[in-house]
Structure formats: structure tokens, C-alpha cells
Coordinates of C-alpha atoms (C1' of nucleotides) in Angstrom, one line a residue:
Chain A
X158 CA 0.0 0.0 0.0
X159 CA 1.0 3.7 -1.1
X160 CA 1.4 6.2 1.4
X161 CA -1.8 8.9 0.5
X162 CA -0.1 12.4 1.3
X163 CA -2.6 15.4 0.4
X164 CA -2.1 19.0 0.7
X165 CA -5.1 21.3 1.6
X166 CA -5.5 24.4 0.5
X167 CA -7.7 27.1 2.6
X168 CA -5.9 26.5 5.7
X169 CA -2.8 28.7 6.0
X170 CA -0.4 25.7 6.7
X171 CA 2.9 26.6 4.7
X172 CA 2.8 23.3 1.9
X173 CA 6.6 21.8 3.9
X174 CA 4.3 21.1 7.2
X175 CA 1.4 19.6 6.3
X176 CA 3.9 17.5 4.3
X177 CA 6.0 16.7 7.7
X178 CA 3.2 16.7 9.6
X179 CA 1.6 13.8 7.5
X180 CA 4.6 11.9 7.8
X181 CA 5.4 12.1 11.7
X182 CA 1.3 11.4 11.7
X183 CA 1.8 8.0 9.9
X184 CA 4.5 6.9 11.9
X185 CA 2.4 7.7 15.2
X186 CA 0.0 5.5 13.3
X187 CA 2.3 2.9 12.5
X188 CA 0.9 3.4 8.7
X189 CA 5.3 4.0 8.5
X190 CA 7.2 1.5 10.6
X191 CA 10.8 1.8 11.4
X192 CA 13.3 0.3 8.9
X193 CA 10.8 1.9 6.1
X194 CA 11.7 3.5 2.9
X195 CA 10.3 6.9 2.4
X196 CA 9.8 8.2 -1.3
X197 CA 12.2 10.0 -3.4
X198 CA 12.1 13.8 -2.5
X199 CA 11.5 14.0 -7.0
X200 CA 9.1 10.9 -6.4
X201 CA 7.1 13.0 -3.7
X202 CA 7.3 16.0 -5.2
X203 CA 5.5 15.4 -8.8
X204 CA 3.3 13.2 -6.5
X205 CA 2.0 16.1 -4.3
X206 CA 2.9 18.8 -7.4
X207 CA 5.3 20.5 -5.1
X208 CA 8.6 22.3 -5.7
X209 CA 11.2 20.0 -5.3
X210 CA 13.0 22.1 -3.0
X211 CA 9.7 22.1 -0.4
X212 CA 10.1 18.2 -0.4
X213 CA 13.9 18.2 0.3
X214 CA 13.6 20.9 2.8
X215 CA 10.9 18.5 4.8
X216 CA 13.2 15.6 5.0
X217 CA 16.4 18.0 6.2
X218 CA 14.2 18.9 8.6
X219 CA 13.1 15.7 9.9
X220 CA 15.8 14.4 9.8
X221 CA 17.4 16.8 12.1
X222 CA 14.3 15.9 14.2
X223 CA 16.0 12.2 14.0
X224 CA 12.2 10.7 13.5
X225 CA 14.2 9.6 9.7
X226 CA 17.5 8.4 8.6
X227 CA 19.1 9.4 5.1
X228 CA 22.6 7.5 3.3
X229 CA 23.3 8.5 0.3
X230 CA 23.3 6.5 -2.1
X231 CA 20.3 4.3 -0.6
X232 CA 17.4 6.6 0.6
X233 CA 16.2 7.7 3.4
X234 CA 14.4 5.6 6.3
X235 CA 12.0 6.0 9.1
X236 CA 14.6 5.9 12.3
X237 CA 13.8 3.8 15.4
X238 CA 11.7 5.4 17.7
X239 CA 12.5 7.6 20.3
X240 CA 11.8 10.5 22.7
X241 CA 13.3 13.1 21.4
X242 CA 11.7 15.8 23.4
X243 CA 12.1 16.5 27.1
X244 CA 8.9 15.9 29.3
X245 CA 9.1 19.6 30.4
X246 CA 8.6 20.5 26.3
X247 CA 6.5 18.1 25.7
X248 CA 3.9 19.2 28.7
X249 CA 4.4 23.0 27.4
X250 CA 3.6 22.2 23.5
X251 CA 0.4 20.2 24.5
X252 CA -0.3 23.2 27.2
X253 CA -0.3 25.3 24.1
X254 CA -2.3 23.3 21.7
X255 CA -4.8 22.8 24.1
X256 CA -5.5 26.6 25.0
X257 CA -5.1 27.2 20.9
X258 CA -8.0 24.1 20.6
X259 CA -10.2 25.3 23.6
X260 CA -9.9 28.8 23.0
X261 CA -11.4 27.7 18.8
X262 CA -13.8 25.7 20.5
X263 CA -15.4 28.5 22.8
X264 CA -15.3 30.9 20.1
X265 CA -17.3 28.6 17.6
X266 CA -19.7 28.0 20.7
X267 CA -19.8 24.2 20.3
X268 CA -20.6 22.3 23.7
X269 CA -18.5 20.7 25.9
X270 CA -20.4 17.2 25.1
X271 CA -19.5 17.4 21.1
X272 CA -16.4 17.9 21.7
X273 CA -15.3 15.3 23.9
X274 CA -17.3 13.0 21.7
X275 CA -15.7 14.1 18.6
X276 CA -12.7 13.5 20.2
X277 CA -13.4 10.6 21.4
X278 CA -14.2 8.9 18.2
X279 CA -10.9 10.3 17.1
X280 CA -8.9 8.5 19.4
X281 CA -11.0 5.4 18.8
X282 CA -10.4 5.4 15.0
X283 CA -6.4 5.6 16.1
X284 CA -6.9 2.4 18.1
X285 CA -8.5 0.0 15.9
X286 CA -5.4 0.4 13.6
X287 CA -3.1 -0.5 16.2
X288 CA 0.4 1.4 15.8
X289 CA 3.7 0.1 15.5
X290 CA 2.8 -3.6 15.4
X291 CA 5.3 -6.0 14.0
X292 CA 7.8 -3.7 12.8
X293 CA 10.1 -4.9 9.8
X294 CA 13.8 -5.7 10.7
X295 CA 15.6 -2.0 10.9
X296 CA 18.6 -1.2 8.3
Chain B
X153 CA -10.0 44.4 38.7
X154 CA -7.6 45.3 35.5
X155 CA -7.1 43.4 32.9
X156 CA -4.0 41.2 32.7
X157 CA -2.2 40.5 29.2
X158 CA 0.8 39.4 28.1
X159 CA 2.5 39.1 25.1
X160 CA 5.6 36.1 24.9
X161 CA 8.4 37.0 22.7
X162 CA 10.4 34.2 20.8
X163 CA 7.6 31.8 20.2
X164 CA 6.2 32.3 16.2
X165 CA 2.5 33.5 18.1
X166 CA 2.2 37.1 16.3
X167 CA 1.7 39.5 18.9
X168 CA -1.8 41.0 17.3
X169 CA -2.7 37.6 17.4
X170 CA -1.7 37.0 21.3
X171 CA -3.4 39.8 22.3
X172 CA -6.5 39.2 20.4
X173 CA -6.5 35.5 21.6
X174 CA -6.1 36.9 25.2
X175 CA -8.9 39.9 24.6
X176 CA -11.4 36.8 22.8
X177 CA -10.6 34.1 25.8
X178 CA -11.4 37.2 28.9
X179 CA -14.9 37.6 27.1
X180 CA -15.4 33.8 26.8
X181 CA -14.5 33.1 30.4
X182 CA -17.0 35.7 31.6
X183 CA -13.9 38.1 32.9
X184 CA -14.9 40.5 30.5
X185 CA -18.8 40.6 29.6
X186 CA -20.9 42.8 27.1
X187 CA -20.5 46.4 27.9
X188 CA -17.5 46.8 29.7
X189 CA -15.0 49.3 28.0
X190 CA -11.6 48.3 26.9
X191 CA -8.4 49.6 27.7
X192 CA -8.2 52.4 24.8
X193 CA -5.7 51.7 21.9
X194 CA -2.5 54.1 23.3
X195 CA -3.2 52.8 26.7
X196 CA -2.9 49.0 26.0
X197 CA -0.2 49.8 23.7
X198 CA 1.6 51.2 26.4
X199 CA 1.4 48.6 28.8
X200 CA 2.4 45.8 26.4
X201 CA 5.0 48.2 25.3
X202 CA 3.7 47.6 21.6
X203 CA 3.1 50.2 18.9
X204 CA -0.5 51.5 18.7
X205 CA -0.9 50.2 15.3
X206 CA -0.5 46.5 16.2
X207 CA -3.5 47.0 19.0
X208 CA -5.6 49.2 16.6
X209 CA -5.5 46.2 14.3
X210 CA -6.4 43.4 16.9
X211 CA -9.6 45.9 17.7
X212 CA -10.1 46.2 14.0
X213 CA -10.1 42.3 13.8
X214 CA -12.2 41.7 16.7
X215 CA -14.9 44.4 15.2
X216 CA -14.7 42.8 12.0
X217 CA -15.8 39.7 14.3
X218 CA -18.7 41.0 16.0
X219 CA -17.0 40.3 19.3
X220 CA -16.5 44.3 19.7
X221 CA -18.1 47.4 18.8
X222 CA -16.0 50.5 18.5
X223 CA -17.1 53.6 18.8
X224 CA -14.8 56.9 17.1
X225 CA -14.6 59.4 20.1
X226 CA -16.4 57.1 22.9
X227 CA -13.8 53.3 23.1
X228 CA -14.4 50.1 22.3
X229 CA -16.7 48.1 24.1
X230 CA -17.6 44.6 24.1
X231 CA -20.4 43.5 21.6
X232 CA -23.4 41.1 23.0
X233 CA -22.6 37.3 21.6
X234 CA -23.9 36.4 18.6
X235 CA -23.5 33.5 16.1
X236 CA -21.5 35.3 13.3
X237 CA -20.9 32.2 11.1
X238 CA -22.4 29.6 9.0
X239 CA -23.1 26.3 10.3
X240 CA -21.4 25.2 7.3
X241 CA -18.0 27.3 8.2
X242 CA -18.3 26.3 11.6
X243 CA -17.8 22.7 11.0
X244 CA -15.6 23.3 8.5
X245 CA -13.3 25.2 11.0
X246 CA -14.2 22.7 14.1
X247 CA -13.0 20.2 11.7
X248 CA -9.0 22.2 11.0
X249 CA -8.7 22.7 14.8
X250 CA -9.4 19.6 15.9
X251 CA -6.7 17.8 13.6
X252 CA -4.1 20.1 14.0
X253 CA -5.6 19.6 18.2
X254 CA -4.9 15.5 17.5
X255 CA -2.1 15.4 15.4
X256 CA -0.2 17.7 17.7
X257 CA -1.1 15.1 20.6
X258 CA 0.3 12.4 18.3
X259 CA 3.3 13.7 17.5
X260 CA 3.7 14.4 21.3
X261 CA 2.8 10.8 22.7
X262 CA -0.1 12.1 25.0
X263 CA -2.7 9.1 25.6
X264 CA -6.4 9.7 24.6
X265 CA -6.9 9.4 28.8
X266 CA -4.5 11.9 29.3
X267 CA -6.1 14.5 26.9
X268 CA -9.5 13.5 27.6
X269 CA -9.2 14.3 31.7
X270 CA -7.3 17.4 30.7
X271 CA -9.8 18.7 28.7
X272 CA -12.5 17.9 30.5
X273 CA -11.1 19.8 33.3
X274 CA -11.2 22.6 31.2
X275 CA -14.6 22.6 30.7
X276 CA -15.8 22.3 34.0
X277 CA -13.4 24.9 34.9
X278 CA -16.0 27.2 32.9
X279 CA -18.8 25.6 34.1
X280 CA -17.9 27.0 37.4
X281 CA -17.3 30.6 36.4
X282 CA -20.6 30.8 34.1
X283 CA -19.9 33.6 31.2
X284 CA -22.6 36.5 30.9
X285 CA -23.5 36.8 34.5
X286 CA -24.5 40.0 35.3
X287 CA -23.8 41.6 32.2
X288 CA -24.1 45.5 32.4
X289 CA -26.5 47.1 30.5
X290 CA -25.1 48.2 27.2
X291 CA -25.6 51.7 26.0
Chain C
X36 CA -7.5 41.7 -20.3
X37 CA -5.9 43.2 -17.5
X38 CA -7.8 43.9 -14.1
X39 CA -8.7 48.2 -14.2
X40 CA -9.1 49.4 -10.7
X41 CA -9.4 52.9 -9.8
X42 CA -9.5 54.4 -7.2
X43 CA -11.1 58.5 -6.3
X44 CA -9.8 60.5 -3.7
X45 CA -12.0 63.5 -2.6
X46 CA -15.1 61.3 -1.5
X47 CA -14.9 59.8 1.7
X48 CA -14.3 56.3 1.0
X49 CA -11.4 55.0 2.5
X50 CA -9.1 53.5 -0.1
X51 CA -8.5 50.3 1.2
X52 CA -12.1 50.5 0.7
X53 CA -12.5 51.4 -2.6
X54 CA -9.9 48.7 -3.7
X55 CA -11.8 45.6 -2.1
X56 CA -15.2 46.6 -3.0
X57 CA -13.8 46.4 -6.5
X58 CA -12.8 43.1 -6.5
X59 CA -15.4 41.8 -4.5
X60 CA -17.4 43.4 -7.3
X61 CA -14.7 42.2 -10.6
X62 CA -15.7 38.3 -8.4
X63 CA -19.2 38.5 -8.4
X64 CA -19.7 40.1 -12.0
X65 CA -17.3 36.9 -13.3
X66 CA -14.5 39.4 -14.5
X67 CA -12.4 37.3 -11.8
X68 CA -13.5 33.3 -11.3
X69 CA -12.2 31.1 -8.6
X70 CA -8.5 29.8 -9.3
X71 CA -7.8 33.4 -10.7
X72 CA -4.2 35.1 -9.9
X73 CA -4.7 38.4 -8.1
X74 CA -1.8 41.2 -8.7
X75 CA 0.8 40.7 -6.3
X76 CA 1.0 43.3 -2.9
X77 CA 3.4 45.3 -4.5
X78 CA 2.0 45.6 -8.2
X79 CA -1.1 47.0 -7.4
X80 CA 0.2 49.4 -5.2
X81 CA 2.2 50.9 -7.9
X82 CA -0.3 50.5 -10.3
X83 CA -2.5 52.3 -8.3
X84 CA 0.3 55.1 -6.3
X85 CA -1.0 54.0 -2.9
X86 CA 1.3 52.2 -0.4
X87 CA 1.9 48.6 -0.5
X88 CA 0.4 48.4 3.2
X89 CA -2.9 49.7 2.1
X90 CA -3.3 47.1 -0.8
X91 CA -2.0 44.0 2.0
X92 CA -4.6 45.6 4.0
X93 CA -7.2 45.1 1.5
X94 CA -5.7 41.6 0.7
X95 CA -6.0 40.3 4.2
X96 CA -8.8 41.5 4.5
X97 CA -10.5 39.9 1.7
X98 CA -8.7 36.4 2.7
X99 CA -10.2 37.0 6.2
X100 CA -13.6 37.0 4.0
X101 CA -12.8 34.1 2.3
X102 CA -13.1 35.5 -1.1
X103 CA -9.4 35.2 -1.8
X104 CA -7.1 32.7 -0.6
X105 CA -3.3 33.8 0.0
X106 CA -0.2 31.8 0.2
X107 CA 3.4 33.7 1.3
X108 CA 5.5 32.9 -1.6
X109 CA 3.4 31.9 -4.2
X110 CA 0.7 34.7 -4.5
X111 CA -3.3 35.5 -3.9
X112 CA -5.7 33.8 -5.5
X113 CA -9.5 33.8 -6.0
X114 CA -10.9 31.3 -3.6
X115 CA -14.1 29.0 -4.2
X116 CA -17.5 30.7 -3.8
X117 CA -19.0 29.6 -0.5
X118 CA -21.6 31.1 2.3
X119 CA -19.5 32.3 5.3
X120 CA -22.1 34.3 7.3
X121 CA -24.9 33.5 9.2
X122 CA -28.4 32.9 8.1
X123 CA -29.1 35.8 10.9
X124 CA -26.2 37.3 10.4
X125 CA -27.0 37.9 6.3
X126 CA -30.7 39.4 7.1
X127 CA -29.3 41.7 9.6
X128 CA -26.7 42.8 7.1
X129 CA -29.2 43.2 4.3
X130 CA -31.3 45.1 6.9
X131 CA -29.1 47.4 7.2
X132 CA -28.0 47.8 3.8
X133 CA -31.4 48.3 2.7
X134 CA -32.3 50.9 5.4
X135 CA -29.5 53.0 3.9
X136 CA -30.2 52.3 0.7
X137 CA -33.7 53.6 0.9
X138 CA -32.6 56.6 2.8
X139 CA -31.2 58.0 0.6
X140 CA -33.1 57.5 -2.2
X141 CA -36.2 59.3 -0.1
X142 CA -33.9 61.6 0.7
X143 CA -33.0 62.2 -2.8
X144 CA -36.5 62.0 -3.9
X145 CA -36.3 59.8 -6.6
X146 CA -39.7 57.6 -7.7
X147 CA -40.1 54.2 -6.8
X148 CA -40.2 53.2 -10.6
X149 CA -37.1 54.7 -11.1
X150 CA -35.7 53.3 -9.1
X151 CA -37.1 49.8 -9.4
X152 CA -36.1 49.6 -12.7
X153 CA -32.7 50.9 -12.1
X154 CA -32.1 47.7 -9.8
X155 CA -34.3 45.4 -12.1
X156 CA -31.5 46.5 -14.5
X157 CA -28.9 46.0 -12.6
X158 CA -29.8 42.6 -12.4
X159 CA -30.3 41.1 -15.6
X160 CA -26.9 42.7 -16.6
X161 CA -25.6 40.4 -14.3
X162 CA -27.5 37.7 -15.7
X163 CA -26.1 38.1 -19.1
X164 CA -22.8 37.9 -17.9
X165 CA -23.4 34.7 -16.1
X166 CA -20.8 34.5 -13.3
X167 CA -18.8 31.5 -12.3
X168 CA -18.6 30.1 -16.6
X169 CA -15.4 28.4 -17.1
X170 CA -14.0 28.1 -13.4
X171 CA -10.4 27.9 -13.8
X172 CA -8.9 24.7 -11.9
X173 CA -8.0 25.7 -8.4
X174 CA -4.4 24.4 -7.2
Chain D
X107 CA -47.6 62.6 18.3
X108 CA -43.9 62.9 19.3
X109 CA -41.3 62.2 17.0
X110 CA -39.4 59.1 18.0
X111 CA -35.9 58.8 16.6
X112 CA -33.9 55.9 17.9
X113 CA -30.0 55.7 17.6
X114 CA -28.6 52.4 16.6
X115 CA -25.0 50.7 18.4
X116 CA -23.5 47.9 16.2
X117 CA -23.5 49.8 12.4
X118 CA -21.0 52.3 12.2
X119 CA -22.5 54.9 11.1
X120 CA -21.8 57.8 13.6
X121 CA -24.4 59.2 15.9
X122 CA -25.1 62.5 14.0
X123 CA -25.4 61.4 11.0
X124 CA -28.4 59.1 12.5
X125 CA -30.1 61.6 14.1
X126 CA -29.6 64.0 11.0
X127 CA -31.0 61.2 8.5
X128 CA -33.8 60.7 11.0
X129 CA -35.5 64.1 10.8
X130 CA -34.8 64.2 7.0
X131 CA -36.2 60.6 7.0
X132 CA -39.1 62.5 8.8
X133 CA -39.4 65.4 6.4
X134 CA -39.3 62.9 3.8
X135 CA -42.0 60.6 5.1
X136 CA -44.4 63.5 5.9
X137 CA -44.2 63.2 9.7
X138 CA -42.8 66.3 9.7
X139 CA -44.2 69.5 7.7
X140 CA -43.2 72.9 6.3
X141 CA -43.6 75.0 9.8
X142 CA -43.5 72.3 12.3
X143 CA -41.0 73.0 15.3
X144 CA -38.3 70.6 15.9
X145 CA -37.2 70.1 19.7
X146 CA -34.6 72.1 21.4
X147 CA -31.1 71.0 21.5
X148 CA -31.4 69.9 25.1
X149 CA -34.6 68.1 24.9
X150 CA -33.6 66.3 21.9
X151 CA -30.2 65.5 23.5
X152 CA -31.9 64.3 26.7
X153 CA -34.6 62.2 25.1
X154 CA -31.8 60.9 23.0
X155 CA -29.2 59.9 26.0
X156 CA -26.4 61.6 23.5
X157 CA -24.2 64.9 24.1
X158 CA -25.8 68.0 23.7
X159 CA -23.0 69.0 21.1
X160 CA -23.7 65.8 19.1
X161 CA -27.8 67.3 18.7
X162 CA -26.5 71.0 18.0
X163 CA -23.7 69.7 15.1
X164 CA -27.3 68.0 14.2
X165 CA -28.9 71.2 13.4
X166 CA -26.5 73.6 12.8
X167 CA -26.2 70.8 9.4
X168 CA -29.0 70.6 8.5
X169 CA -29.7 74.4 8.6
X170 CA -26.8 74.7 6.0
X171 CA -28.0 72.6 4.0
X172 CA -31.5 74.4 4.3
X173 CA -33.8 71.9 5.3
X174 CA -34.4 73.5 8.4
X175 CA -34.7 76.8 9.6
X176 CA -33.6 78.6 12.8
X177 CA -34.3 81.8 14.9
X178 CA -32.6 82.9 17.6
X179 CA -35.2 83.1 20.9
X180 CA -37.7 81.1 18.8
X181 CA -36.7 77.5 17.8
X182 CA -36.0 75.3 15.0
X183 CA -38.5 75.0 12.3
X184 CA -38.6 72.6 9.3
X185 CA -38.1 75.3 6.2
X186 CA -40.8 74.9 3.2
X187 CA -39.3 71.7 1.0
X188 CA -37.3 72.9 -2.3
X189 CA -34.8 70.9 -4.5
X190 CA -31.6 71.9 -2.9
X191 CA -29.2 69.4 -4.8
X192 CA -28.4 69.8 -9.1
X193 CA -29.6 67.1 -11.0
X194 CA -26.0 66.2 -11.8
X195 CA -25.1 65.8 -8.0
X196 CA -28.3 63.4 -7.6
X197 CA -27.8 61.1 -9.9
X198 CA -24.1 61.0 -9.0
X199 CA -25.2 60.0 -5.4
X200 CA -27.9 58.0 -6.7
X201 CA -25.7 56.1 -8.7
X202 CA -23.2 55.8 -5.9
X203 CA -25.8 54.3 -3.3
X204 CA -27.2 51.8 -5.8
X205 CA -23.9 50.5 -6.2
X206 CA -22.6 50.3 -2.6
X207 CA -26.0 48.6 -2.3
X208 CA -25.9 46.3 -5.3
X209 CA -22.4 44.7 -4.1
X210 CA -23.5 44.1 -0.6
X211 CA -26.4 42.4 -2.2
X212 CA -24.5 40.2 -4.2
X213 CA -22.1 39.5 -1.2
X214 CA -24.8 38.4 0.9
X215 CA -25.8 36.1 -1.8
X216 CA -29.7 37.2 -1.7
X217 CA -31.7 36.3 -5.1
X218 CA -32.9 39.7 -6.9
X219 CA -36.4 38.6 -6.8
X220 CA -35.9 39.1 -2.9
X221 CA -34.3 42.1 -3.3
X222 CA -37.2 43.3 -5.6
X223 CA -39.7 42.1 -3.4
X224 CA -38.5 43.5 -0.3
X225 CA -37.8 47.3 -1.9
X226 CA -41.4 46.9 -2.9
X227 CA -42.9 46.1 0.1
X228 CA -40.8 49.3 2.0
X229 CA -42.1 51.8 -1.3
X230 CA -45.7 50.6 -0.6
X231 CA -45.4 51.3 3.2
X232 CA -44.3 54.7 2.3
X233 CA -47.2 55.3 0.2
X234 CA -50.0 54.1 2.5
X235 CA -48.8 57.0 4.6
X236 CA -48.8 59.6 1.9
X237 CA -46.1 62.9 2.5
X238 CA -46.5 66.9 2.9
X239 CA -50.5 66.3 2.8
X240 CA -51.8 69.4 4.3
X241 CA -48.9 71.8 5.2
X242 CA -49.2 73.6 8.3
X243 CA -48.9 77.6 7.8
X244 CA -45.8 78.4 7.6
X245 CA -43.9 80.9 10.2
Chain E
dG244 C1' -9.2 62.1 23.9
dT245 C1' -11.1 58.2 20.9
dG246 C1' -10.8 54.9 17.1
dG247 C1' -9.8 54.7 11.9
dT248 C1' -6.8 55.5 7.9
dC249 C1' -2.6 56.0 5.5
dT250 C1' 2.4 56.4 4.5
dA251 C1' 7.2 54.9 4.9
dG252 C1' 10.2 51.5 5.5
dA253 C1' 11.9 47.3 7.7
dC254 C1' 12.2 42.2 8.6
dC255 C1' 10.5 37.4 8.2
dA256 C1' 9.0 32.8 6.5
dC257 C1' 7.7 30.6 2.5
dT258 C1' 8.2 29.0 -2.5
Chain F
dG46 C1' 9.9 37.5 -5.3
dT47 C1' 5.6 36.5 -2.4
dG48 C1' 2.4 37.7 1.4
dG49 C1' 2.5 38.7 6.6
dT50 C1' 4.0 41.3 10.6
dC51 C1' 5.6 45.2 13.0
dT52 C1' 7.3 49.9 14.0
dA53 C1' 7.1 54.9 13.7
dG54 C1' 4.7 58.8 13.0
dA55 C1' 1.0 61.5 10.8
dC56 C1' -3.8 63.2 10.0
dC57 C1' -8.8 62.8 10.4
dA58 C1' -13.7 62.5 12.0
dC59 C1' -16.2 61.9 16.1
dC60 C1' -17.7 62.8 20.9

DNA sequence: GTGGTCTAGACCACT
DNA sequence: GTGGTCTAGACCACC
């Protein structure tokens, strides 16, 4: 099975993080196990009808993330999993993705009982394609 | 009781957008209701140590909204609530916030528990500080 | 056929103004369909001798509409037609509008047939120019 | 009967300008005639809840402009109606209004049978209460 | 004094 | 080169 990237338009994500984003978001999924080959940067970029330069920049950047591996010569691969940030970060960035959601929320005047449920529906969805099973043998 | 803002440097928040956030969240948390008078543009612009254009524009934005109503000569007050959108563009922009809410989660390794107490918290937290008591009578 | 916007100083219409009620207008005649290439910031304002603020003004505020779409680096663009506001919020607005419209023309003290058929005009000129022909595919 | 005049929050349009369109409105209409008296500055300002400055900018407006007429130790009185604009300069502001209202219109996405429906109804309401029947002797 | 508009010029992230 | 953000300072209509 392909990997389905898509870029939106609408939104005002700049085109290199909804790319990155998608990526980290199929590894959390386990759609992209470690050990597996990502696409060219020319493959992906006439895929998704992106500037070259967009693609490459996304994998530089992941890369220094160290969520993927590049040798030349061979491609680049989705690295073994680890925690890269420290829990202090990590507590902060959800701190502030859950005022940005909340605050959206209030303003759009939804109720507290959608939301959870939408949510919650979310996270079920996530489950019932369990992530990271049987990973393939790494490098 | 003033009004407390802040504005944090070095994250890529832009401050109009901080402040407007801050200015949007007061109203929705009752801390601010329909009718009270905010700070005039030089004054907030002097306590943030901003330039007056960058608060006249928040206060243009939030007019534009409908979540203020300025007045040349007399301030800016706060406008009574009202459903400015449709429920089509509602959903639509439930829908953005709430996958850039859960991939952000993903990427961060939070567990559906986790986010589910936290945000449930959240809105009980509002529950217990009901919005639009009192309001003063608007002129 | 290049886009002719003008804009008159002396009345008091603001020219940010002036700017986005013509291509609100060029969008809804079909002069401009969705997928269309708006001047760049920069362009216009030359074209037109107003500072480049004024026309990024007019450009966010348009994109704030949702009747352009704007991506940093690549250019504005006219977005897909769709209903932003309100049910409420669109009677209230034509309300208003109408109110003033018919204000004035009391106050001018033209007839009601003139002015019916002025509008009834109006109208099927914009019928014979049928908006939205030939959509352009939107990237 | 007493004039009622009502000033609006939410629209921009500034408070004199309301209360100066309202007598007009008034003139126009028929509920006031050649030879009536208008209130004082301070009652109107009073019944109004608005500074007493706002009313007198009011009238000393609409005096220039000759609709009304003044003497000192007597009052205001509405002045017998002529045609105070060229015929140039009202179709210019004609032309003007219809447009301003012709693009909100199509903004707000109405249909034009609507439109035509709803201008109708107001020019019938106007007419079951027919204007200047009657004039009152004049000073 | 209040908010609204405009100019001038700078810096930034994105493509 | 593109749009987006911010600063600095000016002028205006309104109350």
C-alpha cells in the first residue's frame, strides 16, 4: 500500500508542514514502521505537485528531528523510535495546543459534550489500527 | 479588577494575534462581559510596550468579528454574543482545529486518557465561572 | 484583459475600501472566477500610487472573507465561492443595507419606478454575464 | 404625536449622521411639515441619551443645507421643501448608493427577486402614509 | 481624547 | 519575489 499524502489548501499551513506533519502522523500511526523506505524527494514532489525544494527541505528537517535516517546512495528511512523531546517541552507544546483548541472551540460556541465525543471517536479510530505492530527488521 | 495581558516573545505566536487571543478568551471566560469598556488603543499599547498600530489592528479584527463594537470618540466596548458564522463554516473550522488539536497530541505521545481528563477539566473549569453573569447594561 | 481598478480621492471612502469593493465586485460580475491570480501586494500598489500596506490591507482582509485565498510565496488567489455568514447574520446585514439604501433615495426623492427599474436593470446585466462560466482549476 | 428617533449601536454609522438622516427621514416621510418645530437641543439631547453638542452639530447641518430653519429666541422650524441638490449631483449619489448597495447584495448572496420584493414592500409602506398632505402655515 | 486610515520603511517565512 | 507582521509617526472624524 502507497502512502496517501494530500495537501489542503484554505488552511494557512505553509505546503513543507502539512507535508512533515503527515509523515510524523503515519509513523504515530504505524501506517510508517521503522526500517521503512520513504519516497524519493522527485518521487514525492510530482506526486503532491510541489517544488522540489519544499520536499527536500521536509526531509532536512526531519531528519534533524531524528524521526528519519538518510545515506546517500540508498534513501532515506524511518529511524527507530524515540523520545526526542524532554517531558518539560512536551507538557508545554500540549499546554499550548490545548488553549489554541479550547480557545477555537469557545469561540465557535460548540458544547462541551461534542467535543469530547468528537474526540473521542478520534482516538477510537487511532486504536482500531493499532500502531507500530510488527515492525520490519531496521537497516 | 484590571485586565491582565501578556505578550511572549520568541515563540512564532504574532503578537496581534496574542493579544487578540487573550482579549477573545477574557470575554469567553465571563472576565470580561458585554459592555465593559476596553483599555483604549494608546493605553494597552503602552502597557504591552507595543506600537498603537498593532493594537488598533487586533480591535479592527475583533470588530470585523462582532466580538466588539467601537465607537470613534467614545472606546471600544464589548459587543453582545452572537453567532457570526455559518453552520457550514463552523464545522468546516471545528473540523481544522481539531486535527491540527490531535495530530499535535500524536506527535507528542499524549494518551487519549491523558487529553480526555485534561480537557474535560477545562470545561468544567468554565462551568464553574458561568460567562454573561451579570452583564451590564449596554448603551 | 488586465484587471482596471481605480480608485477617487475627494469622496470619503477610504481607499482600502475602494480597492476591495472592486474586486469583490470584478468576483461576483465573473470578470475574476475562482483559481484566478490576483496582482501581487506590490504591483497593485504601484499600479495604483497607494502604499503597499494599504493594498495588503485590502488583501487580508479579503482572505479574512474568504473571497481570496493567500499563500506567502506563491501569490493571492481567487478562492471557491462559499456562504461564510450566518443565516441571521445575512438578514441583519441586508437590513441594514437596505435601510440605507432607501434613505437615501427618499432623501434624494427619486420615484419608486425609477428606481425599481434601475435595480431590475442591474440585475439582468448580471444575468447576461453569467458568473462562475469556465472556473479555472483551483491548485 | 412625538417624533421618535432611535439611535442604533453595532452599524458604524456615527451618531449625528443618524439623528440627522432621521429628521430628513421624517421630512421625507411627511411626519414632519413645512412650519413644524423641531425640539430644542437639550430636549432632543436628553430624550436621546447623546451629548448635547452631538444634537446642536445635528442642526446647525442641517440648517446649511437648508432643510431647516432657525431663529434665535424662537426654535427650530422645518423650512418649506425645495430641491436643494443639481440634477448632476443626484444622480451621481444616486448612482453611488445603488452601487454600494448592489455589491453588498450580491455578497450576501440574496436572489434579486428578494431584493425586488423587499424594496417593494418598503415603497408601498411609504405610500399608504402619503407625505407633505396638508402643510401647516408656515412661520 | 477616541478609534480609523494612510504612509514609509523594515524584517521574516515561504516558494 | 511572495504575502504577513511590526514599528514609527501623521492626519482625520467623532464625541
Amino acid at each position: 500500500m502507497a502512502l496517501q499524502f494530500q495537501i489542503a489548501t484554505g488552511n494557512n499551513v505553509p505546503i513543507y508542514r502539512q507535508i512533515a506533519d503527515q509523515i510524523r502522523r503515519a509513523i504515530s500511526m504505524g501506517d510508517l514502521v521503522p526500517g521503512d523506505q520513504l519516497p524519493t524527494v522527485r518521487a514525492l514532489a510530482e506526486q503532491l505537485i510541489v517544488n522540489p525544494n519544499t520536499v527536500a527541505k521536509v526531509y532536512t528537517m526531519l531528519a534533524q528531528e531524528g524521526v528519519v535516517e538518510g545515506y546517500v546512495g540508498r534513501g532515506l528511512f524511518v529511524a527507530a523510535r524515540r523520545q526526542l523531546l524532554s517531558e518539560e517541552e512536551r507538557e508545554r507544546r500540549l499546554a499550548v495546543a490545548l488553549d489554541a483548541f479550547f480557545n477555537e472551540v469557545l469561540f465557535l460556541d460548540f458544547s462541551a459534550e461534542q467535543i469530547m465525543e468528537l474526540l473521542s471517536q478520534k482516538f477510537k479510530a487511532l486504536e482500531s489500527t493499532p500502531a507500530s505492530s510488527t515492525p520490519k527488521d531496521v537497516k
